[in-house]
Structures are given as structure tokens and as C-alpha cells.
CSV table of C-alpha atoms in Angstrom, one decimal:
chain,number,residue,atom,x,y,z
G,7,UNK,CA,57.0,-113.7,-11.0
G,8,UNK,CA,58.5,-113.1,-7.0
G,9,UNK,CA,61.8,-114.5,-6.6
G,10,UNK,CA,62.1,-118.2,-5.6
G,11,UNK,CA,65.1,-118.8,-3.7
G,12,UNK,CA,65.9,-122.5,-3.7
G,13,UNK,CA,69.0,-124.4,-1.3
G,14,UNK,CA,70.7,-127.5,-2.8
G,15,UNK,CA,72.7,-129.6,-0.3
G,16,UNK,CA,76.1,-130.3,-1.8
G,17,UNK,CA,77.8,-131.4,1.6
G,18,UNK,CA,79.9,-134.2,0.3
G,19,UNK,CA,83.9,-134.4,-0.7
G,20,UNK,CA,84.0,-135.2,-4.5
G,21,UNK,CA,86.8,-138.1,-3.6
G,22,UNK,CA,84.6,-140.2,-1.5
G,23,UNK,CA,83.3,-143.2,-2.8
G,24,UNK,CA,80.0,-141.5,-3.5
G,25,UNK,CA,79.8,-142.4,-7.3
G,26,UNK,CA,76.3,-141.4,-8.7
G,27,UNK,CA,75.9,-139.1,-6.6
G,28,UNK,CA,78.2,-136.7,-7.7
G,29,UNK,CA,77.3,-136.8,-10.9
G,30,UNK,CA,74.1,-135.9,-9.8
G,31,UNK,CA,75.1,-133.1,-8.0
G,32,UNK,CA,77.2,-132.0,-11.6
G,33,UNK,CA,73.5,-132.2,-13.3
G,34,UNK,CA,71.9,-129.9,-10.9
G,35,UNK,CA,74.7,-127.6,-11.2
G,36,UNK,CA,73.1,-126.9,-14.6
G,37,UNK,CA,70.7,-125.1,-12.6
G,38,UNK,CA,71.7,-121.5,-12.3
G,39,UNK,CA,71.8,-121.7,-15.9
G,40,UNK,CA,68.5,-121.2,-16.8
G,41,UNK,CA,68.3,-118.0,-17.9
G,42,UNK,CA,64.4,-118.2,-18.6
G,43,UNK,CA,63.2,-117.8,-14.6
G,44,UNK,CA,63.0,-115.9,-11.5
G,45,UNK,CA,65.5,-118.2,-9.2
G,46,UNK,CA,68.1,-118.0,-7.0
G,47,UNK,CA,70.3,-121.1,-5.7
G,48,UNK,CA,72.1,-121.3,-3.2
G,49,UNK,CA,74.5,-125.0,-3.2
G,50,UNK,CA,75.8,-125.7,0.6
G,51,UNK,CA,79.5,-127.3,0.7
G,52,UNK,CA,80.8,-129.4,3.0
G,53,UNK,CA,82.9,-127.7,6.1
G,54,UNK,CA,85.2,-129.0,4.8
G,55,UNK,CA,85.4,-127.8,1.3
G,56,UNK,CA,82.2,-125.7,0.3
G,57,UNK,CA,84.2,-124.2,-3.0
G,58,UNK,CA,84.9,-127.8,-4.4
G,59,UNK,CA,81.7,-127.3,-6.7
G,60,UNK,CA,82.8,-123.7,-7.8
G,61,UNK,CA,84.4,-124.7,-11.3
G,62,UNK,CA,81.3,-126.2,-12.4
G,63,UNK,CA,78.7,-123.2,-11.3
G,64,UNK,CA,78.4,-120.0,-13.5
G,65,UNK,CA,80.3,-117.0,-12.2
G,66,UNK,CA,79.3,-115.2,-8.8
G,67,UNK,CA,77.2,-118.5,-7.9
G,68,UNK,CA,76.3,-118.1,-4.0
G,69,UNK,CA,77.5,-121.2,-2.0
G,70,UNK,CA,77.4,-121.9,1.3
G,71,UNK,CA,79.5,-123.8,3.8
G,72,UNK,CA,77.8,-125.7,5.9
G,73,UNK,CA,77.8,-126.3,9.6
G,74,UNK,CA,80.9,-128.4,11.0
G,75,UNK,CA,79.0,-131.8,11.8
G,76,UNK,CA,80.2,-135.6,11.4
G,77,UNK,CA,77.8,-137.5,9.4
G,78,UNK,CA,76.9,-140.9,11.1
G,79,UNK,CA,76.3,-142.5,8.0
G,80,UNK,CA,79.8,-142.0,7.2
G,81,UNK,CA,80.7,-143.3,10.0
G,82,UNK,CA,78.9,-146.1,10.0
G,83,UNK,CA,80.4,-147.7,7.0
G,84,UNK,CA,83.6,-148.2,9.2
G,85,UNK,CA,81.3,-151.7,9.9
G,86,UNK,CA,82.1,-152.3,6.1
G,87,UNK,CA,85.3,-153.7,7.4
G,88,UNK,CA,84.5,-155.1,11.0
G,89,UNK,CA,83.4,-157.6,8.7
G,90,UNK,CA,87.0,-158.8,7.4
G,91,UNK,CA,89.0,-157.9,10.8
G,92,UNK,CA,88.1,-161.1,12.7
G,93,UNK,CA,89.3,-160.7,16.1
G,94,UNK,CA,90.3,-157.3,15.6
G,95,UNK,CA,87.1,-155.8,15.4
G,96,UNK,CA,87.3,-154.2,19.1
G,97,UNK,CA,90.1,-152.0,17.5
G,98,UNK,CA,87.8,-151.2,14.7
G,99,UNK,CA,85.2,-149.7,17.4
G,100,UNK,CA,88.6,-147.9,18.6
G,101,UNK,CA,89.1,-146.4,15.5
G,102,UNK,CA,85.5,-144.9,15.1
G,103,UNK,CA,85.4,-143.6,18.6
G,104,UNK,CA,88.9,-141.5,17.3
G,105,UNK,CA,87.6,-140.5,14.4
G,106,UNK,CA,84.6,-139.0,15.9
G,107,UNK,CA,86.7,-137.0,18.6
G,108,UNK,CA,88.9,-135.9,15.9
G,109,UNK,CA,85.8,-134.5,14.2
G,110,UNK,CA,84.8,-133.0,17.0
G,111,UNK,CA,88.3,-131.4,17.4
G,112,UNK,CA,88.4,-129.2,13.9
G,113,UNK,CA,86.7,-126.7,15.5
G,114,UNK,CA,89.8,-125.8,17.8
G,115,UNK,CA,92.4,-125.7,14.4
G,116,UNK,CA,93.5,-122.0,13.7
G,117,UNK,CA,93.3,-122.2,10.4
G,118,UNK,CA,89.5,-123.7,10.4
G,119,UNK,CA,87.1,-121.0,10.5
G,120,UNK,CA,84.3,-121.2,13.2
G,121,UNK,CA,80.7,-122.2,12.1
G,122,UNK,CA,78.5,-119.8,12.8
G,123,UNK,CA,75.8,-119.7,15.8
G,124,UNK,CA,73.7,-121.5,13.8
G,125,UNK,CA,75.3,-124.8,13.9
G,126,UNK,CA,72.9,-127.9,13.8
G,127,UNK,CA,71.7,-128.8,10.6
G,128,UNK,CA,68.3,-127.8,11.2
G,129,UNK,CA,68.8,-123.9,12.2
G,130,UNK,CA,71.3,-124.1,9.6
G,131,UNK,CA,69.1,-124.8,6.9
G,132,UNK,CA,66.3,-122.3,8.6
G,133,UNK,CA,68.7,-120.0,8.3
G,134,UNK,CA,69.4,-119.2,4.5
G,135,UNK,CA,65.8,-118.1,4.4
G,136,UNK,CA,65.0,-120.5,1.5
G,137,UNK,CA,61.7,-121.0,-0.3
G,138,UNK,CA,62.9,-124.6,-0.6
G,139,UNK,CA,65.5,-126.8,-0.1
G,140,UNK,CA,66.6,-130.0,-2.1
G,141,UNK,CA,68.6,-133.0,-0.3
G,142,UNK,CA,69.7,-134.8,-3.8
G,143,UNK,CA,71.2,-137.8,-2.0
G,144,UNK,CA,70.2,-139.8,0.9
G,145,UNK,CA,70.2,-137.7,4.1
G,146,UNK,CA,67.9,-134.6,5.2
G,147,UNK,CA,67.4,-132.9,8.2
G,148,UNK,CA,63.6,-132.5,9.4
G,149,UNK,CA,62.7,-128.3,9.2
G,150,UNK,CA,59.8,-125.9,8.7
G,151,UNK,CA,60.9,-125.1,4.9
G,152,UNK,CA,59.3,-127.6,2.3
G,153,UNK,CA,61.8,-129.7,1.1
G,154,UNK,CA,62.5,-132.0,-2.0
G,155,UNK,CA,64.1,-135.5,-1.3
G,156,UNK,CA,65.9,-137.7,-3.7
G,157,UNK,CA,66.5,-141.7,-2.5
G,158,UNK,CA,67.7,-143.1,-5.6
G,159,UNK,CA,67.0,-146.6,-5.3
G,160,UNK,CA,66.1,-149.1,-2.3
G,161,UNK,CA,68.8,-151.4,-3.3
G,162,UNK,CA,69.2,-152.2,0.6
G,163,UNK,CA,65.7,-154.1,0.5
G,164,UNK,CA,66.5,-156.2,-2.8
G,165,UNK,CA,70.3,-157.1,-2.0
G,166,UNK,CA,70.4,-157.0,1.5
G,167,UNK,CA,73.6,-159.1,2.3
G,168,UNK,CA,75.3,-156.3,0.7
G,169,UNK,CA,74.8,-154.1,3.5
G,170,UNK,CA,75.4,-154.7,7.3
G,171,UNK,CA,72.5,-154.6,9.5
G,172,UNK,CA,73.9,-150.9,10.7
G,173,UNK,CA,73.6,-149.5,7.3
G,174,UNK,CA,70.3,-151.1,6.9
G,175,UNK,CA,68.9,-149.8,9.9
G,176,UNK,CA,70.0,-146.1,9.1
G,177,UNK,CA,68.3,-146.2,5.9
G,178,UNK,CA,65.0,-147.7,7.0
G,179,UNK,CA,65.2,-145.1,9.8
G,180,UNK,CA,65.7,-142.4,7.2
G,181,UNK,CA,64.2,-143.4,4.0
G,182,UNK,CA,60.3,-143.7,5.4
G,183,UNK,CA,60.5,-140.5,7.4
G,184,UNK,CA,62.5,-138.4,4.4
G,185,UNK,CA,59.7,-139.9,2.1
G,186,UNK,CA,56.9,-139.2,4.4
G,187,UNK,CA,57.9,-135.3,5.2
G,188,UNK,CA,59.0,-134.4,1.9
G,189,UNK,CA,56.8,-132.1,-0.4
G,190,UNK,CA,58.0,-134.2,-3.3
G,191,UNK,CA,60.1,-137.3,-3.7
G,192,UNK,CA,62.2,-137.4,-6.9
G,193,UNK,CA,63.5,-140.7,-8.5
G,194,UNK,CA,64.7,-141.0,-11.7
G,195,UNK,CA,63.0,-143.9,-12.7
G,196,UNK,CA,59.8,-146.2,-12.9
G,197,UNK,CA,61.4,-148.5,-11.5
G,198,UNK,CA,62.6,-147.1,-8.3
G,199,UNK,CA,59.5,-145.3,-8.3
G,200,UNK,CA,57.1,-148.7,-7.9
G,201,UNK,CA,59.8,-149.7,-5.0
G,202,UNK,CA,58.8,-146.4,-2.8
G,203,UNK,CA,55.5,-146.2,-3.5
G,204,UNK,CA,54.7,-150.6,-2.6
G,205,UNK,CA,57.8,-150.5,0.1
G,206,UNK,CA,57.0,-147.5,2.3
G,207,UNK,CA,53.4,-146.7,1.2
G,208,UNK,CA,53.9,-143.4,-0.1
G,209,UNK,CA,51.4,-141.6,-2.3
G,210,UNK,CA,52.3,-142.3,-6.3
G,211,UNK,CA,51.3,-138.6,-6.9
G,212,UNK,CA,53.9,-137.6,-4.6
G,213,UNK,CA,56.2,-139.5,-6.1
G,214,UNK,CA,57.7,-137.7,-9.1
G,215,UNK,CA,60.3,-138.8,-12.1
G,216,UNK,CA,62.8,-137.1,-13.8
G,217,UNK,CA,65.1,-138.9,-15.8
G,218,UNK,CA,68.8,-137.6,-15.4
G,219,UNK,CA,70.0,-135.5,-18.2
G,220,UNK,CA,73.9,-136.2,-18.3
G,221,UNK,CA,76.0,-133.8,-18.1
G,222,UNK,CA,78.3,-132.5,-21.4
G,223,UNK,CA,81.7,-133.9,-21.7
G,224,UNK,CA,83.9,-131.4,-22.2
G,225,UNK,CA,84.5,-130.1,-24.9
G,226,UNK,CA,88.7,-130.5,-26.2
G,227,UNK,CA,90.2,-129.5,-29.7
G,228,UNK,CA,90.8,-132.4,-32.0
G,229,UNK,CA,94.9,-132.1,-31.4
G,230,UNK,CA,94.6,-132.8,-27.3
G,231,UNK,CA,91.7,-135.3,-28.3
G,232,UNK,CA,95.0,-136.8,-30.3
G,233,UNK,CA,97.3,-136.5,-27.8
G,234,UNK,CA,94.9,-137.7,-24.8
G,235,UNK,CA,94.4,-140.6,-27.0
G,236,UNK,CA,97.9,-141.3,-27.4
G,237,UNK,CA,98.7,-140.8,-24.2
G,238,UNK,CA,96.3,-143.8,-22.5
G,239,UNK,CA,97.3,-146.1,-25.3
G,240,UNK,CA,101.0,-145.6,-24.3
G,241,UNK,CA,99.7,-145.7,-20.5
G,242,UNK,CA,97.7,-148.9,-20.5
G,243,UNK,CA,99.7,-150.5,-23.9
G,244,UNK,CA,96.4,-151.4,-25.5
G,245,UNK,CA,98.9,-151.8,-29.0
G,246,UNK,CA,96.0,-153.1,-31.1
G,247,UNK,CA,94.4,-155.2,-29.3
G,248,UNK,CA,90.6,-153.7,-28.5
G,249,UNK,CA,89.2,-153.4,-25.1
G,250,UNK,CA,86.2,-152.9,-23.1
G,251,UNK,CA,85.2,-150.4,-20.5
G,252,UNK,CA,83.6,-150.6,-17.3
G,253,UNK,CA,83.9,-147.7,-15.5
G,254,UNK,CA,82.5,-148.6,-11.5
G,255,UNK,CA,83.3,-148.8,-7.8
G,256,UNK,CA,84.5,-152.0,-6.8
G,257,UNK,CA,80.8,-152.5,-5.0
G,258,UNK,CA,79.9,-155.9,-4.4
G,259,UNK,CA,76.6,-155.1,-6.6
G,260,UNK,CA,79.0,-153.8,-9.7
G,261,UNK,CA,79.4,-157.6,-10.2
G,262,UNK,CA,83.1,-157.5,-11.1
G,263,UNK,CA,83.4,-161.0,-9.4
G,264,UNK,CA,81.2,-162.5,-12.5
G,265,UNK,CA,83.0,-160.3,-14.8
G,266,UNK,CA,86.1,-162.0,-13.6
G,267,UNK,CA,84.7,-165.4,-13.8
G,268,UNK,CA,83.0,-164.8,-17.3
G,269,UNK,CA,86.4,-163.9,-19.2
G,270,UNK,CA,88.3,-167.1,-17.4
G,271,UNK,CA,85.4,-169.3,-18.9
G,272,UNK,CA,85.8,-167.3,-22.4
G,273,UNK,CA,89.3,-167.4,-22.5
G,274,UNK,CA,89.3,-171.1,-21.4
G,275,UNK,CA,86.5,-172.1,-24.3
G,276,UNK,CA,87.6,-169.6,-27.1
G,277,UNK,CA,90.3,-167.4,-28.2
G,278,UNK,CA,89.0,-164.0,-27.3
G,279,UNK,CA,91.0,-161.3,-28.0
G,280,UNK,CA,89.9,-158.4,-26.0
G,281,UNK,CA,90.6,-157.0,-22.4
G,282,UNK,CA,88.8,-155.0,-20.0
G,283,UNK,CA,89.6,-151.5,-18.0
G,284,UNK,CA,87.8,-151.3,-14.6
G,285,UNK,CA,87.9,-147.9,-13.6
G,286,UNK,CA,86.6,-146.4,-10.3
G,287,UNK,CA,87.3,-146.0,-6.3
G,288,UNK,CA,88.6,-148.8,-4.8
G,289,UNK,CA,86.1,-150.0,-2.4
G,290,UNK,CA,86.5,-152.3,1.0
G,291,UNK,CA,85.9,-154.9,-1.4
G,292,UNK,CA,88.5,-154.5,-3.8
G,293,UNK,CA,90.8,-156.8,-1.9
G,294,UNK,CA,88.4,-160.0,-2.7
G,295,UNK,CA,88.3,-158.4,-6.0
G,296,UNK,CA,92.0,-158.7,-6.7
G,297,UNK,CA,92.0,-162.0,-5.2
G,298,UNK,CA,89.3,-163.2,-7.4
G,299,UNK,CA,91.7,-161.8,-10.5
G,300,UNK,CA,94.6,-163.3,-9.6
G,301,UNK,CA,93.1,-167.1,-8.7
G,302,UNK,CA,92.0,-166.8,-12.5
G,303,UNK,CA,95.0,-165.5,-13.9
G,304,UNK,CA,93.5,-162.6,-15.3
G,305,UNK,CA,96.2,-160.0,-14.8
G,306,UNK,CA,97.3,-159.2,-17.8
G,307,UNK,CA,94.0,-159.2,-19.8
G,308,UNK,CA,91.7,-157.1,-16.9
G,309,UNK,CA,92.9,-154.0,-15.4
G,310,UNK,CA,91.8,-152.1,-12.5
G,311,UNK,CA,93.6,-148.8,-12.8
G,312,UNK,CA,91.4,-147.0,-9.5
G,313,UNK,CA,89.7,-144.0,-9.8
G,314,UNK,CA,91.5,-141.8,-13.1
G,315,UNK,CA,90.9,-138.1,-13.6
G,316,UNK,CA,88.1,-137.1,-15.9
G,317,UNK,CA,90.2,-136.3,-18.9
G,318,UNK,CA,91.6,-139.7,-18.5
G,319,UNK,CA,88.2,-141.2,-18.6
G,320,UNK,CA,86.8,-139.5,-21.5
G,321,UNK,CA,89.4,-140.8,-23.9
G,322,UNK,CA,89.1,-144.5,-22.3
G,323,UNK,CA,85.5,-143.9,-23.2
G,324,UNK,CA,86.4,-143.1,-26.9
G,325,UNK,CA,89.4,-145.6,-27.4
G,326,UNK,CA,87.0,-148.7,-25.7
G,327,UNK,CA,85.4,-150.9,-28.3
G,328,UNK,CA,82.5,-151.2,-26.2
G,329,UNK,CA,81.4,-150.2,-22.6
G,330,UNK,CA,80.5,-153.3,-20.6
G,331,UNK,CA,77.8,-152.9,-17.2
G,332,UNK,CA,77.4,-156.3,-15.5
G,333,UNK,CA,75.7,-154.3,-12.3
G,334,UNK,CA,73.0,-156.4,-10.5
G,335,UNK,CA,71.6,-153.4,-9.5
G,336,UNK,CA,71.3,-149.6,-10.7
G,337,UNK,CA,68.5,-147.2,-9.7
G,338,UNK,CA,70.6,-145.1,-13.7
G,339,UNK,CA,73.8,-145.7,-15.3
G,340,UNK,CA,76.0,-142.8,-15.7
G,341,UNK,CA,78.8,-145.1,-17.8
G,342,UNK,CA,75.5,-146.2,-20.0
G,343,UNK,CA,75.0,-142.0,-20.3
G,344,UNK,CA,78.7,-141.2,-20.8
G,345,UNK,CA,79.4,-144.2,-23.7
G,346,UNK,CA,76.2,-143.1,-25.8
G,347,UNK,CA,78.0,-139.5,-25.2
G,348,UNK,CA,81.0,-141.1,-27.1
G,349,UNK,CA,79.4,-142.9,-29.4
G,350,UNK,CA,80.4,-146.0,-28.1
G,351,UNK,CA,78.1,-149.3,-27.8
G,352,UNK,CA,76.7,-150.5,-24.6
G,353,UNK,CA,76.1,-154.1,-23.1
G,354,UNK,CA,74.2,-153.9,-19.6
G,355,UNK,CA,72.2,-156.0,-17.5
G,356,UNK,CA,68.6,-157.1,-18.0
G,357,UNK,CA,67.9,-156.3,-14.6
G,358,UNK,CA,66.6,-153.1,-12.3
G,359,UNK,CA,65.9,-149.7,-14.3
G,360,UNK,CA,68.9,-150.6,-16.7
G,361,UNK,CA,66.3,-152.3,-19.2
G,362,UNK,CA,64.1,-148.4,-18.5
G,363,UNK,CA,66.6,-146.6,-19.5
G,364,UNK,CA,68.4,-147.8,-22.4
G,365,UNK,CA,65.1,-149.3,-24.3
G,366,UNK,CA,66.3,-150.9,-27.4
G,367,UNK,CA,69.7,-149.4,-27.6
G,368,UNK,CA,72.1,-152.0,-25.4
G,369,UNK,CA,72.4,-155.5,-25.4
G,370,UNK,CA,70.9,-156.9,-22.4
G,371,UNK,CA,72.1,-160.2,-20.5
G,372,UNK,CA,71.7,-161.4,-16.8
G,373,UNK,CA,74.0,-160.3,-14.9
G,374,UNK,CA,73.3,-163.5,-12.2
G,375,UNK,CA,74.4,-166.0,-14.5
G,376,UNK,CA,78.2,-166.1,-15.9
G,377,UNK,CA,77.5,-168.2,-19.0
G,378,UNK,CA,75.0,-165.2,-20.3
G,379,UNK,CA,77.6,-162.4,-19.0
G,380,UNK,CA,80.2,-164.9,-21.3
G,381,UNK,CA,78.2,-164.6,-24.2
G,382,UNK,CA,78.0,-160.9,-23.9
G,383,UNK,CA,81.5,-160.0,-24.2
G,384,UNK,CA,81.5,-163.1,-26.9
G,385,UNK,CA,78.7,-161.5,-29.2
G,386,UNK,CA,80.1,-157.5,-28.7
G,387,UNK,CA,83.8,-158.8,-28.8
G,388,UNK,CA,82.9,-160.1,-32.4
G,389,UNK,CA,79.8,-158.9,-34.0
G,390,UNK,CA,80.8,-155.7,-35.4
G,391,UNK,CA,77.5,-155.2,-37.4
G,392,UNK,CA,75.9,-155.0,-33.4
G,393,UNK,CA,78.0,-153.1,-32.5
G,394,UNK,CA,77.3,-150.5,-35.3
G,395,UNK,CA,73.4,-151.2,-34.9
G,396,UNK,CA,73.9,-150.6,-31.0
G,397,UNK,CA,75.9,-147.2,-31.3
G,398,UNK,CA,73.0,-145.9,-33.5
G,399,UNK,CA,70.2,-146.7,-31.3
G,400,UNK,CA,72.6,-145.3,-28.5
G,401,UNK,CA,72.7,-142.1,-29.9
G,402,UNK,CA,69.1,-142.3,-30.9
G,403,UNK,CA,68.0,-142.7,-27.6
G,404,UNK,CA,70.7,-140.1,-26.0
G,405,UNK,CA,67.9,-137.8,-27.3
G,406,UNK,CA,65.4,-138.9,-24.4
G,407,UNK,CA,67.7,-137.7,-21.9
G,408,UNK,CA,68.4,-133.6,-21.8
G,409,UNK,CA,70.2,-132.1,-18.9
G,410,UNK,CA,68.4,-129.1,-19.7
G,411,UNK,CA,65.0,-130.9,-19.8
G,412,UNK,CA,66.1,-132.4,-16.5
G,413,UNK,CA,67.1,-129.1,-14.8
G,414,UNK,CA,63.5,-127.9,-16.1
G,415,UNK,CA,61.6,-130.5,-14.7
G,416,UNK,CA,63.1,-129.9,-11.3
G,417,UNK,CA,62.8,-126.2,-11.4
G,418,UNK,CA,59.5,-127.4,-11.9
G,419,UNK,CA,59.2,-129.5,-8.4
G,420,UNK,CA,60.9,-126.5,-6.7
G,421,UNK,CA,58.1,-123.9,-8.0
G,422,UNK,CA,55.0,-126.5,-7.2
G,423,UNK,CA,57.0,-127.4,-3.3
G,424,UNK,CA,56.9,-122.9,-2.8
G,425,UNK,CA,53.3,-122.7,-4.1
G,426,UNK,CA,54.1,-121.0,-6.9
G,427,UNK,CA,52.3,-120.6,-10.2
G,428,UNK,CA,53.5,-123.0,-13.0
G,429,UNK,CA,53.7,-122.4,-16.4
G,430,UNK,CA,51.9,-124.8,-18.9
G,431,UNK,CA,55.8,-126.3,-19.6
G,432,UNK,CA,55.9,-126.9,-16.2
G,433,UNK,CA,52.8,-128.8,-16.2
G,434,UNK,CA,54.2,-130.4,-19.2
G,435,UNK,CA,57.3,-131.1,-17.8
G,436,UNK,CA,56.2,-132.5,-14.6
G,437,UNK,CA,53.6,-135.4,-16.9
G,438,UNK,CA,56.7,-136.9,-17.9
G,439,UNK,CA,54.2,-138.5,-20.5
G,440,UNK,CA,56.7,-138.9,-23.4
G,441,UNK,CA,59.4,-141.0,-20.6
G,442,UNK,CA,56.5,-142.8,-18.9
G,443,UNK,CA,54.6,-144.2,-22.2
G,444,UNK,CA,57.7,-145.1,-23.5
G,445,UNK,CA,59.1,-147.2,-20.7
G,446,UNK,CA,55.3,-148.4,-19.7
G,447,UNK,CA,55.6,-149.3,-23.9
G,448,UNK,CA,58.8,-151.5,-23.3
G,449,UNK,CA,57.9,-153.2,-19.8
G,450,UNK,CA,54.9,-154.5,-22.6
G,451,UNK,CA,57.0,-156.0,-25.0
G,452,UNK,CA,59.5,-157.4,-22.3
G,453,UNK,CA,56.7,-159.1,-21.3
């Protein structure tokens, strides 16, 4: 079979507040693994950074830096917080207009090297001499190279008064035109699927999903699975008193507000012994977060530690009693992923691709109302015959979701974007029957 050589844009920083994103970027990593083809990858860093993905890539991986340029979507989100500075938002303008000249300036630092000749995105990419290239997250640059595009979701249009009019306008600038020139759009779900195909009017067939295969946790000996254990009880003195998880940026669409509000009405009706650990970035909106926690007096019994290192995570994940997802919107839920991973049971909202993806193996509530989000924590908190039931269906329906699968499927987009011939697993693969019946199968008995 002749050589496919396929480039996967990886220019983001992995301490941003990008989330989702890089976990997606951790699946497709899983790539160059495939020891069954004829492909070569090439993943393009940020200017920045372009090793930052090394650890994750098999040995003598080829990556890329990619050309110095400052991302206006970045930018943009400065208007995030023009929204909180009142009068002071002339000095917010200030402080965009320095950032971009300081941008601008890296070139000049000694210890920076130069980008090459090629530096706009566009000869850039034209450059690598690529059969294809894959923007997995919501940007691309127009070229003569087919290209694969992932949007995620089209949460903008559903919850608009999350975003400011700036934001929205860079995505419906970028979102119909990515969609339109792209050989194939990927989504991971139905869901998001039926939102690009009524929303921008783009082709169904073109339109392809592929279910995200989580990555492994890794894998520890049982005496540093001990001592990580001991160590985050001692850190966040659980003693015995058992806990929830909800690992998420402090997004205004994560819902920690309700969260909030649901354990003050709990607490205030019942004695419920549990507490919860938010995990994740910080966000803009943290500050009306912690204000939120402190007007209900919730201190001591819900704790937002930040963002805490893998290792960390993983033995929050395996100490919680259950992992809690109040999110009013998720295009796929990598903390849903990561608890059926631990064998923990999972509560999320009824809402958005969360009821796709989990089927029958999560409790579902509305995240919109705080009595049913109350009643959640209320039923996991102290049915522990649910609980038990809901960790077996989790693991049961872990088994849907294969990262190799997934990195199949998408070698599979790559091959059919080139023109190349696809095997009868390809075919297979790109059907997607077995995901499709079975999430067309519960949208039925939802309804």
C-alpha cells in the first residue's frame, strides 16, 4: 500500500484552559501505534513548545514546530473579562494591544529560534508535504491539502449568553467555512452531528462519528497505588467521610453554581454526609464561583483544589464514592470515561450527548433544575445497591468505547480524505453501525 503521510495540529500549550481538547489530542496520540498500516504522522507543536506531546508518542515520533503566530481566538477571550471590569475596560483593550506586540516581539529573543521562510499557517502546512492534515480542535487554515476538521459541539448556538458576541462571531465565521472545505467532518457524537448537519446545512454523509476511545490510565504497582491513596486522603483529610468527584473547568456551562445550590438545599433538608472535590483550571468565572460557595457556607464540605497533576487525579478518581457531572452541556465526557476506568459510578445530566454516551450506565437528572440535581447526590450519597448496579453497567458499557477502535476509525477518514483504497474494516469501521443502532435504540426508549 503507498505511504500515507498524515499532519495532526497539536499547536496548543497543555496548561491552557483547553480541557477536552487535550485529551483528544492524548487519544490521537495512539496513532503511530498502529502497527497494522502504511502511515506516517507527523503532530505540529506550538512555537512555543512543539516537544510538550513527546512523552506520550512512541520513540523517534516526527513532530513539528509550528510557525510563530498569535492565535486571535486566544486573544479574543481577553473580552471574557471586559465583562467584570466595569469602567476599566479601556485598559483591558490596553492589555490586548500589549500582548499582541509582545507576540510579535519573540521573534527578536536570542534564545527563540527563527521560524522558517515558510511562516503563515497556510505555506506552513503546504509545506510538510502531507497527504492530509487533521485540525482536531476548532481552528484550520484554508490550503490545497484535503483536510479533516473536528468542531466538537455548537454549544455557542444552544447557550449563547455564555459566550460574548466576539467569540460568537469567530466561531460562526469559522465553523461554516471549516465544515464546508473539509473532506470530512468528525464529531464524536449523534448528537453534535444532527446540530452541523440542521445548523450549517452540511451534507450528513460528510459528516462522520467516531466515538472517543479514552485513553489508558497509567498503569502504577499496587504499593504507589497505596501510597498515592494515602497521600490525597492526608492532603484533602477525607478521614472517613465519602466524597464525590467532579473533575471540570470552572465554565459557566459545568453548572457548579447549581451544584452549590443543590448541597445548601440537601444539607438544609437532610443530614447528608458527603462532600465534593471540584477539580480543574480555574476559569474567569471562578471568582462568582467562590462567591456563590461562600454565601452558602459551603467551605468546608466542597472543595475546589484547581487544576491537580494526573497522578493526583487518578487516585481522587479511585478514593471518590461516586463521580458527579451536573454539565448543561457536553458535546463527551472525559470524567464519565475516566470513572468507568476506575470503576467508579457515575451521575450525569439528562441533557446533550451525555444521555448518547453513557446509555443505561449513569443516573441521569436535569441539570437546569436544583431540586433534581438535590436528589442526585441524595439517591447516590445513599443507595449503595445503585451504586453497585451503576459501576457494573459502567464497566459494561466502557466496552463501546476503544481507543484503538477510535484511532482505527480515523485512520480510516485519513485513507478515504487521500483517495486511498480501504480495507473491508475500514468500511466497517467508518458504518459505525454497532454505536449508531445503539444510541438511535436509546433515543427510542427515552422517548
Amino acid at each position: 500500500m503507498e505511504r500515507l503521510r498524515v499532519a495532526i495540529n497539536a499547536q496548543l500549550l497543555p496548561e491552557g484552559p483547553y480541557g477536552g481538547i487535550i485529551t483528544v489530542l492524548r487519544a490521537l496520540a495512539a496513532l503511530p501505534e498502529l502497527a497494522d498500516g502504511s502511515e506516517d504522522y507527523v503532530f505540529i507543536g506550538p512555537y512555543e513548545n512543539p516537544e510538550w506531546m513527546r512523552a506520550m508518542l512512541p520513540p523517534g515520533q516526527r513532530i513539528e514546530r509550528g510557525p510563530m503566530s498569535f492565535d486571535g481566538w486566544k486573544v479574543d477571550r481577553l473580552e471574557l473579562f471586559k465583562r467584570h471590569l466595569g469602567p476599566f475596560r479601556p485598559m483591558a483593550g490596553e492589555v490586548k494591544r500589549l500582548l499582541l506586540r509582545k507576540a510579535q516581539g519573540l521573534a527578536s529573543l536570542e534564545h527563540v529560534e527563527r521560524p522558517s521562510a515558510a511562516a503563515n499557517q497556510r505555506e506552513f502546512f503546504e509545506s510538510l508535504d502531507c497527504d492530509v492534515i487533521h485540525f482536531p480542535f476548532q481552528t484550520f487554515e484554508p490550503c490545497d491539502v484535503p483536510f479533516v476538521f473536528n468542531p466538537h459541539d455548537v454549544q455557542h448556538l444552544h447557550l449563547p449568553e455564555f459566550f460574548t458576541a466576539a467569540e460568537i462571531s469567530r466561531r460562526e465565521s469559522l465553523y461554516p467555512a471549516a465544515c464546508r472545505a473539509a473532506h470530512t467532518v468528525v464529531v464524536a457524537s449523534n448528537f453534535v452531528k444532527r446540530d452541523i448537519v440542521d445548523r450549517y446545512g452540511i451534507d450528513s454523509n460528510k459528516v462522520q462519528v467516531i466515538p472517543w476511545g479514552p485513553p489508558p490510565l497509567p498503569r502504577i504497582s499496587e504499593e504507589q497505588e497505596e501510597s498515592d491513596d494515602r497521600a490525597i486522603r492526608r492532603k484533602y483529610d477525607f478521614a472517613d467521610t465519602p466524597f464525590a468527584l467532579y473533575p471540570a473547568m470552572t465554565w459557566e456551562h459545568k453548572n457548579h453554581i447549581r451544584l452549590l445550590e443543590a448541597m445548601a438545599s440537601q444539607r438544609d433538608s437532610e443530614a447528608l454526609d458527603l462532600r465534593i472535590i471540584c477539580s480543574g483550571f480555574k476559569t474567569d468565572f471562578w471568582p462568582s464561583i467562590k462567591r456563590r460557595l461562600h454565601q452558602l457556607g459551603l467551605s468546608e464540605s466542597v472543595t475546589f483544589p484547581g487544576l491537580v497533576p494526573a497522578g493526583e487525579l487518578n487516585a481522587l478518581y479511585r478514593a471518590a464514592q461516586f463521580v458527579f457531572v451536573p454539565s448543561v452541556f457536553e458535546a463527551a465526557s472525559a470524567p464519565v470515561y475516566e470513572a468507568w476506568q476506575s470503576g467508579v459510578p457515575v451521575a450525569c445530566s439528562s441533557v446533550t450527548s451525555l444521555p448518547e454516551q453513557v446509555g443505561d450506565a449513569a443516573l441521569l437528572f436535569d441539570p437546569f433544575s436544583v431540586k433534581e440535581i438535590a436528589a442526585a447526590l441524595s439517591r447516590m450519597a445513599n443507595d449503595a445497591t445503585l451504586r453497585e448496579d451503576l459501576r457494573i453497567r459502567g464497566a459494561q458499557r466502557l466496552r463501546d468505547f476503544d481507543l484503538k477502535v477510535t484511532a482505527k476509525a480515523y485512520r480510516a477518514v485519513y485513507r478515504r480524505a487521500a483517495g486511498r483504497t480501504l480495507s473491508e474494516e475500514d468500511r466497517q469501521l467508518l458504518g459505525y453501525a454497532k454505536q449508531e443502532k445503539s444510541a438511535e435504540k436509546f433515543e427510542v426508549q427515552r422517548g
